[in-house]
Coordinates of C-alpha atoms in Angstrom, one line a residue:
M1 CA 0.2 0.1 -0.3
S2 CA 1.6 3.2 -0.8
E3 CA 2.2 6.2 1.7
V4 CA -0.8 8.3 0.2
L5 CA -3.2 5.3 1.1
K6 CA -1.8 4.4 4.5
R7 CA -2.3 8.2 5.5
Y8 CA -5.8 8.2 4.0
E9 CA -6.7 4.6 6.2
A10 CA -5.2 5.8 9.2
W11 CA -7.5 8.9 8.9
I12 CA -10.5 7.5 8.2
K13 CA -10.1 5.1 11.1
E14 CA -9.0 7.8 13.6
A15 CA -11.7 7.5 16.2
S16 CA -11.5 11.1 17.3
L17 CA -12.3 12.4 13.6
P18 CA -15.5 14.7 13.5
D19 CA -18.3 13.2 11.7
Y20 CA -18.2 15.7 9.0
L21 CA -14.8 15.1 8.3
K22 CA -15.1 11.1 8.4
M23 CA -18.2 11.7 5.7
E24 CA -16.0 13.7 3.8
L25 CA -13.1 11.1 3.4
Q26 CA -15.9 8.0 2.9
S27 CA -16.9 10.2 0.0
I28 CA -13.6 9.8 -1.7
V29 CA -13.3 6.2 -1.4
G30 CA -11.9 4.6 -4.4
N31 CA -11.3 8.0 -5.8
Y32 CA -7.0 7.8 -5.7
K33 CA -6.6 11.2 -7.4
E34 CA -8.4 13.2 -4.8
I35 CA -7.3 10.9 -1.9
E36 CA -3.6 11.8 -3.4
D37 CA -4.4 15.5 -3.7
R38 CA -5.3 15.6 0.2
F39 CA -2.2 13.5 1.4
Y40 CA 0.5 13.3 -0.7
Q41 CA 2.3 16.1 1.7
K42 CA 1.6 17.9 4.6
I43 CA 0.3 21.1 4.0
Q44 CA 3.2 23.6 3.6
F45 CA 4.1 26.1 6.1
G46 CA 6.6 28.8 5.2
T47 CA 7.3 32.2 6.2
G48 CA 3.9 33.5 5.3
G49 CA 2.3 30.6 7.4
M50 CA 0.3 28.1 5.9
R51 CA -3.3 28.9 3.6
G52 CA -5.1 26.0 2.0
L53 CA -8.5 24.2 1.2
L54 CA -10.6 23.5 4.4
G55 CA -11.2 19.7 4.7
A56 CA -10.0 16.1 6.0
G57 CA -6.5 15.3 5.3
T58 CA -2.9 16.2 5.8
N59 CA -2.7 18.7 2.7
R60 CA -6.1 20.3 3.9
I61 CA -6.8 23.1 6.9
N62 CA -8.7 21.3 9.6
I63 CA -8.5 21.3 13.4
Y64 CA -5.4 18.6 13.2
T65 CA -3.3 20.9 10.9
I66 CA -4.1 23.7 12.8
R67 CA -3.2 22.1 16.1
L68 CA -0.2 21.0 14.4
V69 CA 1.0 24.7 13.5
A70 CA 0.2 25.6 17.0
E71 CA 2.0 23.1 18.5
G72 CA 4.8 23.8 16.5
L73 CA 4.9 27.2 17.6
A74 CA 4.2 26.6 21.3
L75 CA 7.5 24.5 21.4
H76 CA 9.5 27.3 19.3
I77 CA 8.4 29.7 22.2
Q78 CA 9.2 27.1 24.8
N79 CA 12.4 26.7 23.4
H80 CA 13.2 30.9 23.8
G81 CA 12.6 30.2 27.7
E82 CA 10.4 31.6 30.4
I83 CA 10.6 35.4 29.2
A84 CA 9.3 34.4 25.8
M85 CA 6.4 32.1 27.5
Q86 CA 5.4 35.2 29.9
K87 CA 5.2 37.6 26.8
G88 CA 2.8 35.0 25.3
V89 CA 0.8 34.9 21.8
V90 CA -1.7 37.1 20.5
I91 CA -4.7 35.5 18.7
A92 CA -6.8 37.2 16.1
Y93 CA -9.3 35.7 13.3
D94 CA -11.6 36.7 10.6
T95 CA -14.8 35.9 9.4
R96 CA -14.2 32.6 7.5
H97 CA -15.6 29.1 8.0
F98 CA -13.9 27.9 11.4
S99 CA -11.9 30.8 12.1
E100 CA -13.2 31.2 15.7
Q101 CA -13.2 27.7 16.2
F102 CA -9.5 27.6 15.0
A103 CA -8.3 30.2 16.8
L104 CA -9.7 29.0 20.4
E105 CA -8.0 25.5 19.3
I106 CA -4.7 27.4 18.9
A107 CA -5.2 28.8 22.2
K108 CA -5.7 25.5 24.0
T109 CA -2.9 23.8 21.8
I110 CA -0.3 26.7 23.0
G111 CA -1.9 27.2 26.4
K112 CA -1.4 23.7 27.7
Y113 CA 2.5 24.9 27.9
G114 CA 1.8 27.5 30.4
I115 CA 2.2 30.1 27.6
R116 CA 0.0 33.2 28.1
V117 CA -2.6 33.7 25.0
Y118 CA -4.5 36.7 24.3
L119 CA -7.4 36.0 22.2
F120 CA -9.8 38.2 20.5
E121 CA -13.3 38.5 21.6
E122 CA -14.6 39.0 18.1
S123 CA -13.3 39.1 14.5
R124 CA -10.5 41.7 13.8
P125 CA -8.1 42.7 11.1
T126 CA -4.6 41.5 10.4
P127 CA -3.2 44.5 10.8
E128 CA -4.8 45.1 14.2
L129 CA -3.4 41.7 15.2
S130 CA 0.1 43.1 14.2
F131 CA -0.5 46.1 16.2
A132 CA -1.6 44.1 19.4
V133 CA 1.6 42.2 19.5
R134 CA 3.2 45.3 19.7
Q135 CA 1.2 47.0 22.1
L136 CA 0.9 43.9 24.4
G137 CA 4.7 43.4 24.1
A138 CA 4.0 39.9 23.3
F139 CA 6.6 37.1 21.5
A140 CA 4.6 36.3 18.9
G141 CA 1.1 36.7 17.1
V142 CA -1.4 34.3 15.1
V143 CA -3.7 35.4 12.7
V144 CA -6.3 32.8 11.2
T145 CA -7.3 33.7 7.6
A146 CA -6.8 33.2 3.9
S147 CA -6.9 36.8 2.9
H148 CA -8.6 37.3 -0.1
N149 CA -9.2 33.6 -1.2
P150 CA -12.5 32.2 -2.1
A151 CA -14.8 31.0 0.8
E152 CA -13.5 27.3 0.5
Y153 CA -9.8 28.5 1.9
N154 CA -8.7 29.3 5.6
G155 CA -5.3 29.7 6.8
F156 CA -2.8 30.4 9.8
K157 CA -0.2 33.4 9.5
V158 CA 2.5 33.9 12.2
Y159 CA 3.9 37.2 13.5
G160 CA 7.2 38.1 15.5
E161 CA 7.2 40.2 18.4
D162 CA 8.3 43.4 16.1
G163 CA 4.3 42.9 14.7
G164 CA 6.0 41.7 11.4
Q165 CA 5.3 38.1 9.7
L166 CA 7.8 35.4 10.9
P167 CA 11.3 35.6 9.5
P168 CA 12.6 32.4 7.7
A169 CA 14.7 31.2 10.6
A170 CA 11.8 31.4 13.0
S171 CA 9.6 29.5 10.4
D172 CA 12.1 26.9 9.9
Q173 CA 12.6 26.0 13.4
I174 CA 8.4 25.9 13.6
V175 CA 8.6 23.3 10.9
R176 CA 11.3 21.5 12.5
F177 CA 9.0 20.8 15.5
M178 CA 6.2 20.0 13.3
D179 CA 8.4 17.3 11.6
S180 CA 9.3 15.7 14.9
I181 CA 5.7 14.9 15.7
E182 CA 5.0 11.7 14.3
N183 CA 1.3 11.1 15.2
I184 CA -0.8 14.4 14.1
F185 CA -3.3 12.7 16.3
S186 CA -1.8 12.7 19.6
I187 CA -1.6 16.5 20.1
D188 CA -3.3 17.5 23.3
I189 CA -5.2 20.5 24.5
Q190 CA -6.3 22.6 27.3
D191 CA -9.5 23.2 28.7
E192 CA -10.4 26.6 28.1
N193 CA -12.1 27.3 31.5
T194 CA -8.9 25.9 33.3
M195 CA -6.5 28.2 31.4
I196 CA -8.6 31.1 32.3
K197 CA -8.5 30.1 35.9
N198 CA -5.0 29.5 35.7
G199 CA -4.3 33.1 34.3
F200 CA -2.9 31.6 31.0
L201 CA -6.1 33.0 28.7
H202 CA -6.9 36.6 28.4
Y203 CA -9.9 37.7 26.1
I204 CA -9.3 41.1 24.6
L205 CA -11.0 43.5 22.4
K206 CA -12.0 47.3 23.6
E207 CA -8.5 48.2 25.0
I208 CA -6.9 47.1 21.8
D209 CA -9.5 48.7 19.5
D210 CA -9.1 52.1 21.2
A211 CA -5.2 52.0 21.4
Y212 CA -5.4 51.1 17.5
Q213 CA -8.0 54.2 16.8
E214 CA -5.8 56.5 18.8
C215 CA -2.6 55.5 16.7
L216 CA -4.8 56.0 13.4
L217 CA -5.6 59.3 14.1
T218 CA -1.8 60.3 14.2
L219 CA -2.0 59.7 10.4
S220 CA -4.1 62.6 9.7
E221 CA -2.2 65.4 7.8
I222 CA -5.0 68.0 7.0
E223 CA -8.2 69.1 8.9
L224 CA -10.7 70.4 6.1
H225 CA -13.6 69.8 8.2
S226 CA -16.2 71.2 6.1
I227 CA -15.0 69.0 2.9
K228 CA -14.6 65.9 4.8
E229 CA -18.1 66.1 6.3
T230 CA -19.5 66.4 2.8
L231 CA -17.4 63.8 0.7
S232 CA -19.4 60.9 -0.4
I233 CA -18.0 57.7 0.6
I234 CA -19.1 54.2 -0.2
Y235 CA -17.4 51.6 1.8
T236 CA -17.6 47.4 1.7
P237 CA -16.3 45.2 3.8
L238 CA -16.9 42.4 1.9
H239 CA -18.4 40.6 4.5
G240 CA -14.9 40.8 6.3
S241 CA -13.4 41.9 9.5
G242 CA -12.8 45.5 8.6
L243 CA -16.3 46.8 9.2
M244 CA -15.7 48.3 12.7
P245 CA -12.2 49.9 12.6
V246 CA -12.8 51.2 9.2
T247 CA -16.1 53.0 10.0
T248 CA -15.0 53.8 13.4
G249 CA -11.9 55.3 11.9
L250 CA -13.4 57.4 9.1
K251 CA -15.8 59.0 11.8
R252 CA -12.8 59.9 14.0
F253 CA -11.0 61.4 11.0
G254 CA -14.0 63.4 10.3
F255 CA -15.8 61.8 7.3
H256 CA -19.7 61.2 8.0
N257 CA -21.2 61.2 4.6
V258 CA -20.3 57.3 4.8
T259 CA -22.6 54.7 3.3
V260 CA -21.8 50.9 4.0
V261 CA -22.9 48.4 1.2
P262 CA -25.8 46.8 3.4
E263 CA -25.6 43.7 1.4
Q264 CA -22.0 42.9 2.1
A265 CA -21.8 44.4 6.0
D266 CA -22.8 41.1 7.4
S267 CA -19.7 38.3 8.4
D268 CA -21.0 35.7 6.1
P269 CA -18.3 33.1 5.4
D270 CA -19.7 32.0 2.3
F271 CA -19.2 35.4 1.0
P272 CA -22.5 35.1 -1.2
T273 CA -22.4 38.4 -3.0
V274 CA -19.1 38.0 -4.7
S275 CA -17.4 35.3 -6.6
Y276 CA -14.4 35.7 -4.1
P277 CA -13.8 38.5 -1.8
N278 CA -10.7 40.2 -3.6
P279 CA -11.1 44.1 -4.1
E280 CA -8.3 43.6 -6.7
E281 CA -11.5 42.3 -8.9
R282 CA -14.0 44.7 -10.3
Q283 CA -16.6 41.9 -9.5
A284 CA -15.9 42.9 -5.6
F285 CA -17.3 46.3 -6.4
E286 CA -20.3 45.5 -8.5
L287 CA -22.8 46.5 -5.6
A288 CA -20.5 49.4 -4.3
I289 CA -20.7 51.2 -8.0
Q290 CA -24.5 50.4 -8.1
L291 CA -24.6 52.5 -4.4
G292 CA -22.2 54.8 -5.5
H293 CA -24.3 55.7 -8.6
K294 CA -27.6 56.1 -6.6
K295 CA -25.5 58.4 -3.8
E296 CA -23.5 60.2 -6.2
A297 CA -20.3 59.1 -4.3
E298 CA -16.8 60.2 -5.2
L299 CA -15.0 57.6 -3.5
L300 CA -15.6 53.8 -3.2
L301 CA -13.4 51.6 -0.5
A302 CA -13.4 48.2 -0.3
T303 CA -11.4 45.7 2.3
D304 CA -10.9 42.1 2.0
P305 CA -11.8 39.4 5.0
D306 CA -8.9 40.4 7.1
A307 CA -8.7 43.8 6.0
D308 CA -5.0 44.0 5.0
R309 CA -5.9 45.0 1.2
L310 CA -7.7 47.9 0.1
G311 CA -9.2 48.4 -3.3
V312 CA -10.3 51.9 -4.3
A313 CA -13.0 53.3 -7.4
V314 CA -12.8 56.9 -7.8
R315 CA -15.6 58.8 -9.9
K316 CA -14.5 60.5 -13.1
D317 CA -16.2 63.4 -15.0
D318 CA -18.3 61.3 -16.7
G319 CA -20.0 59.7 -13.7
N320 CA -18.5 56.7 -14.2
Y321 CA -16.2 54.7 -11.7
E322 CA -12.4 54.1 -12.5
L323 CA -10.8 51.2 -10.5
L324 CA -7.4 52.0 -9.2
T325 CA -4.8 49.4 -9.7
G326 CA -2.4 48.9 -6.3
N327 CA 0.4 50.7 -8.1
Q328 CA -1.6 53.5 -8.8
L329 CA -2.8 54.1 -5.3
G330 CA 0.2 53.3 -4.0
A331 CA 1.9 56.2 -6.2
L332 CA -1.1 58.5 -5.1
L333 CA -0.4 57.9 -1.7
L334 CA 3.1 58.6 -1.8
N335 CA 2.8 61.5 -3.4
Y336 CA 0.2 62.4 -1.0
I337 CA 1.9 62.0 1.8
L338 CA 5.4 63.2 0.9
L339 CA 3.3 66.5 -0.7
Q340 CA 1.9 67.0 3.0
K341 CA 5.3 66.3 4.8
N342 CA 7.0 68.8 2.4
L343 CA 4.6 71.3 3.0
K344 CA 5.1 71.2 6.4
N345 CA 9.1 70.6 6.2
E346 CA 9.0 67.4 7.8
I347 CA 10.7 65.3 5.2
P348 CA 13.6 63.9 7.0
G349 CA 17.0 64.0 5.3
N350 CA 17.6 60.1 5.5
G351 CA 13.7 59.2 4.5
I352 CA 13.2 56.1 2.7
V353 CA 10.0 54.2 1.0
L354 CA 9.8 50.6 0.8
K355 CA 8.5 48.3 -2.3
T356 CA 8.8 45.1 -3.8
I357 CA 10.6 44.1 -6.4
V358 CA 7.2 43.8 -8.5
T359 CA 6.0 47.4 -7.7
S360 CA 5.9 49.7 -10.3
E361 CA 8.9 52.1 -10.8
L362 CA 6.7 55.4 -10.6
G363 CA 6.9 55.2 -6.9
R364 CA 10.9 55.6 -7.0
A365 CA 10.4 58.7 -9.5
I366 CA 8.3 60.5 -7.2
A367 CA 10.4 59.6 -4.1
E368 CA 13.5 61.0 -6.0
K369 CA 11.4 64.3 -6.7
F370 CA 11.3 64.8 -3.0
G371 CA 14.5 63.6 -2.0
V372 CA 13.8 60.4 -0.7
H373 CA 15.5 57.2 -1.4
T374 CA 13.6 53.9 -2.5
Q375 CA 14.5 50.1 -1.6
D376 CA 13.5 47.3 -3.1
T377 CA 12.5 44.0 -1.2
L378 CA 11.3 40.6 -2.1
T379 CA 7.7 39.8 -2.7
G380 CA 6.0 39.8 0.2
F381 CA 5.4 42.3 3.3
K382 CA 6.9 40.7 5.4
F383 CA 10.3 42.0 4.0
I384 CA 9.3 45.3 4.2
S385 CA 8.5 45.1 8.1
E386 CA 12.0 43.3 8.5
K387 CA 13.5 46.5 6.7
I388 CA 11.6 48.8 9.0
E389 CA 13.0 47.0 12.2
E390 CA 16.5 47.0 10.6
Y391 CA 16.4 50.4 9.9
N392 CA 14.8 51.7 13.2
S393 CA 17.6 49.5 15.1
S394 CA 20.5 51.2 12.9
G395 CA 18.9 54.5 12.4
Q396 CA 20.3 54.6 8.9
F397 CA 16.8 55.4 7.4
K398 CA 13.6 56.9 8.6
F399 CA 10.6 54.9 7.2
L400 CA 8.1 56.9 5.6
F401 CA 5.8 54.3 3.5
G402 CA 5.8 50.8 2.1
Y403 CA 3.7 49.3 -0.4
E404 CA 3.5 46.3 -2.9
E405 CA 1.3 46.2 -5.9
S406 CA -1.3 43.6 -4.5
Y407 CA -3.1 46.3 -2.7
G408 CA -1.0 46.5 0.3
Y409 CA 0.2 49.6 2.0
L410 CA 1.6 50.8 5.5
I411 CA 1.7 54.4 6.2
G412 CA 2.3 54.2 10.3
E413 CA 4.7 51.7 11.5
F414 CA 2.4 51.0 14.8
S415 CA 1.3 48.0 12.4
R416 CA 4.1 46.0 10.6
D417 CA 2.0 44.6 7.9
K418 CA 0.0 46.2 5.1
D419 CA -2.9 47.5 6.7
A420 CA -6.2 48.5 4.8
V421 CA -7.5 50.5 7.7
Q422 CA -4.7 52.9 7.7
A423 CA -4.7 53.1 3.9
A424 CA -8.5 53.6 3.8
L425 CA -8.4 56.4 6.0
V426 CA -5.5 58.4 4.0
T427 CA -7.2 57.6 0.9
S428 CA -10.0 59.5 2.0
E429 CA -8.2 62.3 3.4
M430 CA -6.2 62.7 0.1
A431 CA -9.6 62.8 -1.7
A432 CA -10.7 65.4 0.6
Y433 CA -7.6 67.5 -0.1
Y434 CA -7.6 67.2 -4.1
K435 CA -11.3 68.1 -3.9
S436 CA -10.5 71.3 -1.8
I437 CA -8.1 72.3 -4.6
G438 CA -10.5 71.5 -7.5
I439 CA -9.3 68.2 -8.9
S440 CA -10.5 64.6 -8.3
L441 CA -8.3 61.6 -7.5
F442 CA -8.5 60.3 -11.2
D443 CA -7.3 63.7 -12.1
A444 CA -4.5 63.7 -9.7
L445 CA -3.5 60.4 -11.1
T446 CA -3.4 61.9 -14.7
N447 CA -1.4 64.7 -13.3
L448 CA 1.5 62.1 -12.2
Y449 CA 1.3 60.5 -15.4
N450 CA 1.8 63.6 -17.3
E451 CA 4.8 64.6 -14.9
F452 CA 6.4 61.2 -14.4
G453 CA 5.5 59.5 -17.7
Y454 CA 2.7 56.4 -18.2
Y455 CA 3.8 53.6 -15.9
K456 CA 1.6 50.3 -16.5
E457 CA 1.8 47.1 -14.8
S458 CA 0.0 44.2 -15.2
L459 CA 0.1 40.6 -13.4
K460 CA -0.9 37.2 -15.5
S461 CA -1.3 34.2 -13.5
I462 CA -1.1 30.4 -14.4
T463 CA -3.2 28.5 -11.8
L464 CA -1.7 24.8 -11.2
E465 CA -3.2 22.8 -8.7
G466 CA -2.2 19.7 -6.9
K467 CA 1.1 17.8 -7.3
D468 CA 1.4 17.9 -10.9
G469 CA 0.8 21.4 -10.6
Q470 CA 3.6 22.1 -8.5
D471 CA 6.0 20.0 -10.9
S472 CA 4.7 22.4 -13.9
I473 CA 5.5 25.1 -12.1
G474 CA 8.8 23.9 -11.2
Q475 CA 9.3 23.2 -14.8
I476 CA 8.3 26.6 -16.0
M477 CA 11.0 28.2 -13.8
S478 CA 13.9 25.9 -14.6
G479 CA 13.3 26.3 -18.3
L480 CA 13.3 30.1 -17.9
R481 CA 16.4 30.0 -15.7
N482 CA 18.5 27.4 -17.7
H483 CA 17.4 28.6 -21.4
P484 CA 16.4 32.6 -20.7
P485 CA 15.2 34.3 -24.0
D486 CA 17.0 36.9 -25.4
S487 CA 14.4 39.3 -25.9
I488 CA 10.4 39.6 -24.9
G489 CA 8.2 41.3 -27.0
G490 CA 10.9 42.1 -29.3
I491 CA 12.8 44.1 -27.1
R492 CA 16.4 42.9 -26.2
I493 CA 17.1 41.7 -22.6
I494 CA 19.8 43.6 -21.1
A495 CA 20.0 42.1 -17.7
L496 CA 18.7 39.1 -15.6
E497 CA 18.5 38.8 -12.0
D498 CA 18.1 35.4 -10.5
Y499 CA 17.3 35.6 -7.0
K500 CA 17.7 31.7 -6.5
K501 CA 21.5 32.2 -7.4
R502 CA 21.2 36.0 -5.9
T503 CA 23.3 37.3 -9.0
R504 CA 22.3 39.8 -11.5
H505 CA 23.7 39.0 -14.8
E506 CA 24.3 41.9 -17.3
I507 CA 23.9 40.5 -20.7
H508 CA 27.2 40.5 -22.4
G509 CA 28.8 41.8 -18.9
E510 CA 29.9 40.8 -15.5
S511 CA 27.6 39.2 -12.8
I512 CA 26.9 41.0 -9.6
P513 CA 25.6 39.8 -6.3
I514 CA 22.0 40.6 -5.2
S515 CA 22.0 41.4 -1.6
L516 CA 18.3 40.1 -1.0
P517 CA 17.5 37.0 0.3
E518 CA 17.6 34.1 -1.9
A519 CA 14.0 33.2 -3.6
D520 CA 12.8 31.3 -6.5
V521 CA 12.2 34.7 -8.5
L522 CA 13.7 35.5 -12.0
K523 CA 13.5 39.2 -13.3
F524 CA 14.3 40.5 -16.9
F525 CA 15.3 44.2 -17.6
L526 CA 14.6 45.3 -21.2
E527 CA 16.6 47.8 -23.3
D528 CA 13.7 50.6 -23.5
D529 CA 13.3 50.1 -19.3
S530 CA 10.7 47.5 -19.3
W531 CA 10.7 44.9 -17.1
V532 CA 9.2 41.4 -16.5
C533 CA 9.3 39.2 -13.5
I534 CA 8.4 35.3 -12.6
R535 CA 7.9 33.8 -9.5
P536 CA 5.5 30.9 -7.6
S537 CA 3.1 31.9 -5.5
G538 CA 4.0 31.2 -2.0
T539 CA 0.1 31.1 -0.8
E540 CA -1.5 29.8 -3.7
P541 CA -1.2 27.1 -6.4
K542 CA 0.2 30.0 -9.0
C543 CA 2.8 30.7 -11.3
K544 CA 2.9 34.5 -11.5
L545 CA 4.1 36.8 -14.3
Y546 CA 4.2 40.6 -13.6
F547 CA 5.0 43.1 -16.4
G548 CA 6.0 46.7 -16.4
V549 CA 6.4 49.3 -18.9
R550 CA 7.1 53.4 -19.0
K551 CA 6.2 55.1 -22.3
G552 CA 5.0 58.7 -23.7
S553 CA 1.2 58.1 -23.2
A554 CA -1.6 55.7 -22.2
E555 CA -1.8 54.1 -25.8
E556 CA 2.0 53.5 -26.0
A557 CA 2.0 51.6 -22.8
E558 CA -0.7 49.5 -23.3
A559 CA 0.3 48.3 -26.5
A560 CA 3.8 47.7 -25.3
L561 CA 2.4 45.9 -22.2
R562 CA 0.3 43.6 -24.2
M563 CA 3.1 42.9 -26.4
L564 CA 5.3 41.5 -23.4
E565 CA 2.2 39.6 -22.2
K566 CA 1.5 37.8 -25.4
D567 CA 4.9 37.2 -26.3
L568 CA 6.0 35.5 -22.7
M569 CA 2.9 33.5 -22.3
E570 CA 3.3 32.0 -25.7
R571 CA 6.7 30.7 -24.9
I572 CA 5.5 29.1 -21.7
V573 CA 4.4 25.6 -22.9
L574 CA 2.7 23.5 -20.4

């Protein structure tokens, strides 16, 4: 019998298995492909935690795989000694299926070791969890979420004591502890009431909400009371955890003409009004756009279920709404923040902007105008938070703004992960500022393009699920790495950065070391300042291809982008 079938048999015979999981396994008897997908591996835990389909099996999210990671985290904390155990862990969760139950399972798994646990009483956003870790001086944090994935997913994200996602060394140690556990069903849990009685479980909510909101207020750059009161805003939490912090924050910022999309205000784990709750997609904005037309709203805001990503749509002169990309909103926010600080003479000489290697170069051009340095990081906001901590310790740079193309922004470093609550409040204030000088956010974006050139970017994803898909993604990367093209879209390649080898190879020139950490990423630089980047997703069964161009007009940029996309996609033969 294969190892896959042995694992399947062990699970289906397990006496403690809940009926709903046992019935699920019984329904796939004889379906080897389905069994293999659930049992060919343990669900992967990396520097971003773990994320996957809910269900029975070692390659699914369920109470047993949740306990397994929680056990690894508990042993990691215990390994750091009594002080780390006393500092403890903060646990938050979003509105997904089983999120609240999983959060308590994590608490009970960790608590049996005598480690202090702070557990949110209600669902709260990922950035508020990051804030709470710092506010409470905890050693670690956990949020149960699958971010913007469809309803059938959930996940487990781990944070360090700086409030940032766990660095690779700590994640590797957790994995080693997880691998040392031979029987996943042998993991014990503590009784909730016993933990409370012994002082190891503390429920939290209002004190963290209040402290977080006070920090959010520090991000306000301007007053403009009359304009803020009349600016018409539509907000949707997409059935997620952003409702309370965003609406409270907007009110405290002075925005009172705010309407929440009623059909999407409820915390519904099925996300019934959207295909999936991703504010990057137009379909997530359909109800907000309909309500926006009725209210003649100037600004539409949407947050994903754990409120770390913000999507924005702005009204144009013709009354229609333009959805901003992550790169566009990031450029607008950066320009607004630096503009306001410059007016107050508050830009430090060592100011720095942090962005990822797949984020638009428009941000670099804007920062340069204000005399601010820009530093690239690998994809993933954990690398931005690591740099913030590094620069705070060294004093080399003063953090001013961080963002990534996938709709993640950080303005105030009291959180150390992308924060859609922060971004929603500052975006609203930015809209009020531009309204005060007679232009819309769309006009402001057009002005940036006129000043710096038309930067345009796109992302193509190839979804390849299961073991076969994982192998195919590996073949795509090795093929491009071992046999790189000479040109893409008819434009000659002048350099290749291979982050797995940590080298930048100049075509017909020397190879230069790359200081960023090792990663399975390739980035091609073209002679017309265009670029292409390819990487496997760290959280989804996808190979992601990023494209960026800069041209003299919107039409030229669009044509150049389509040419790059067409050429590279045709080269990838699956």
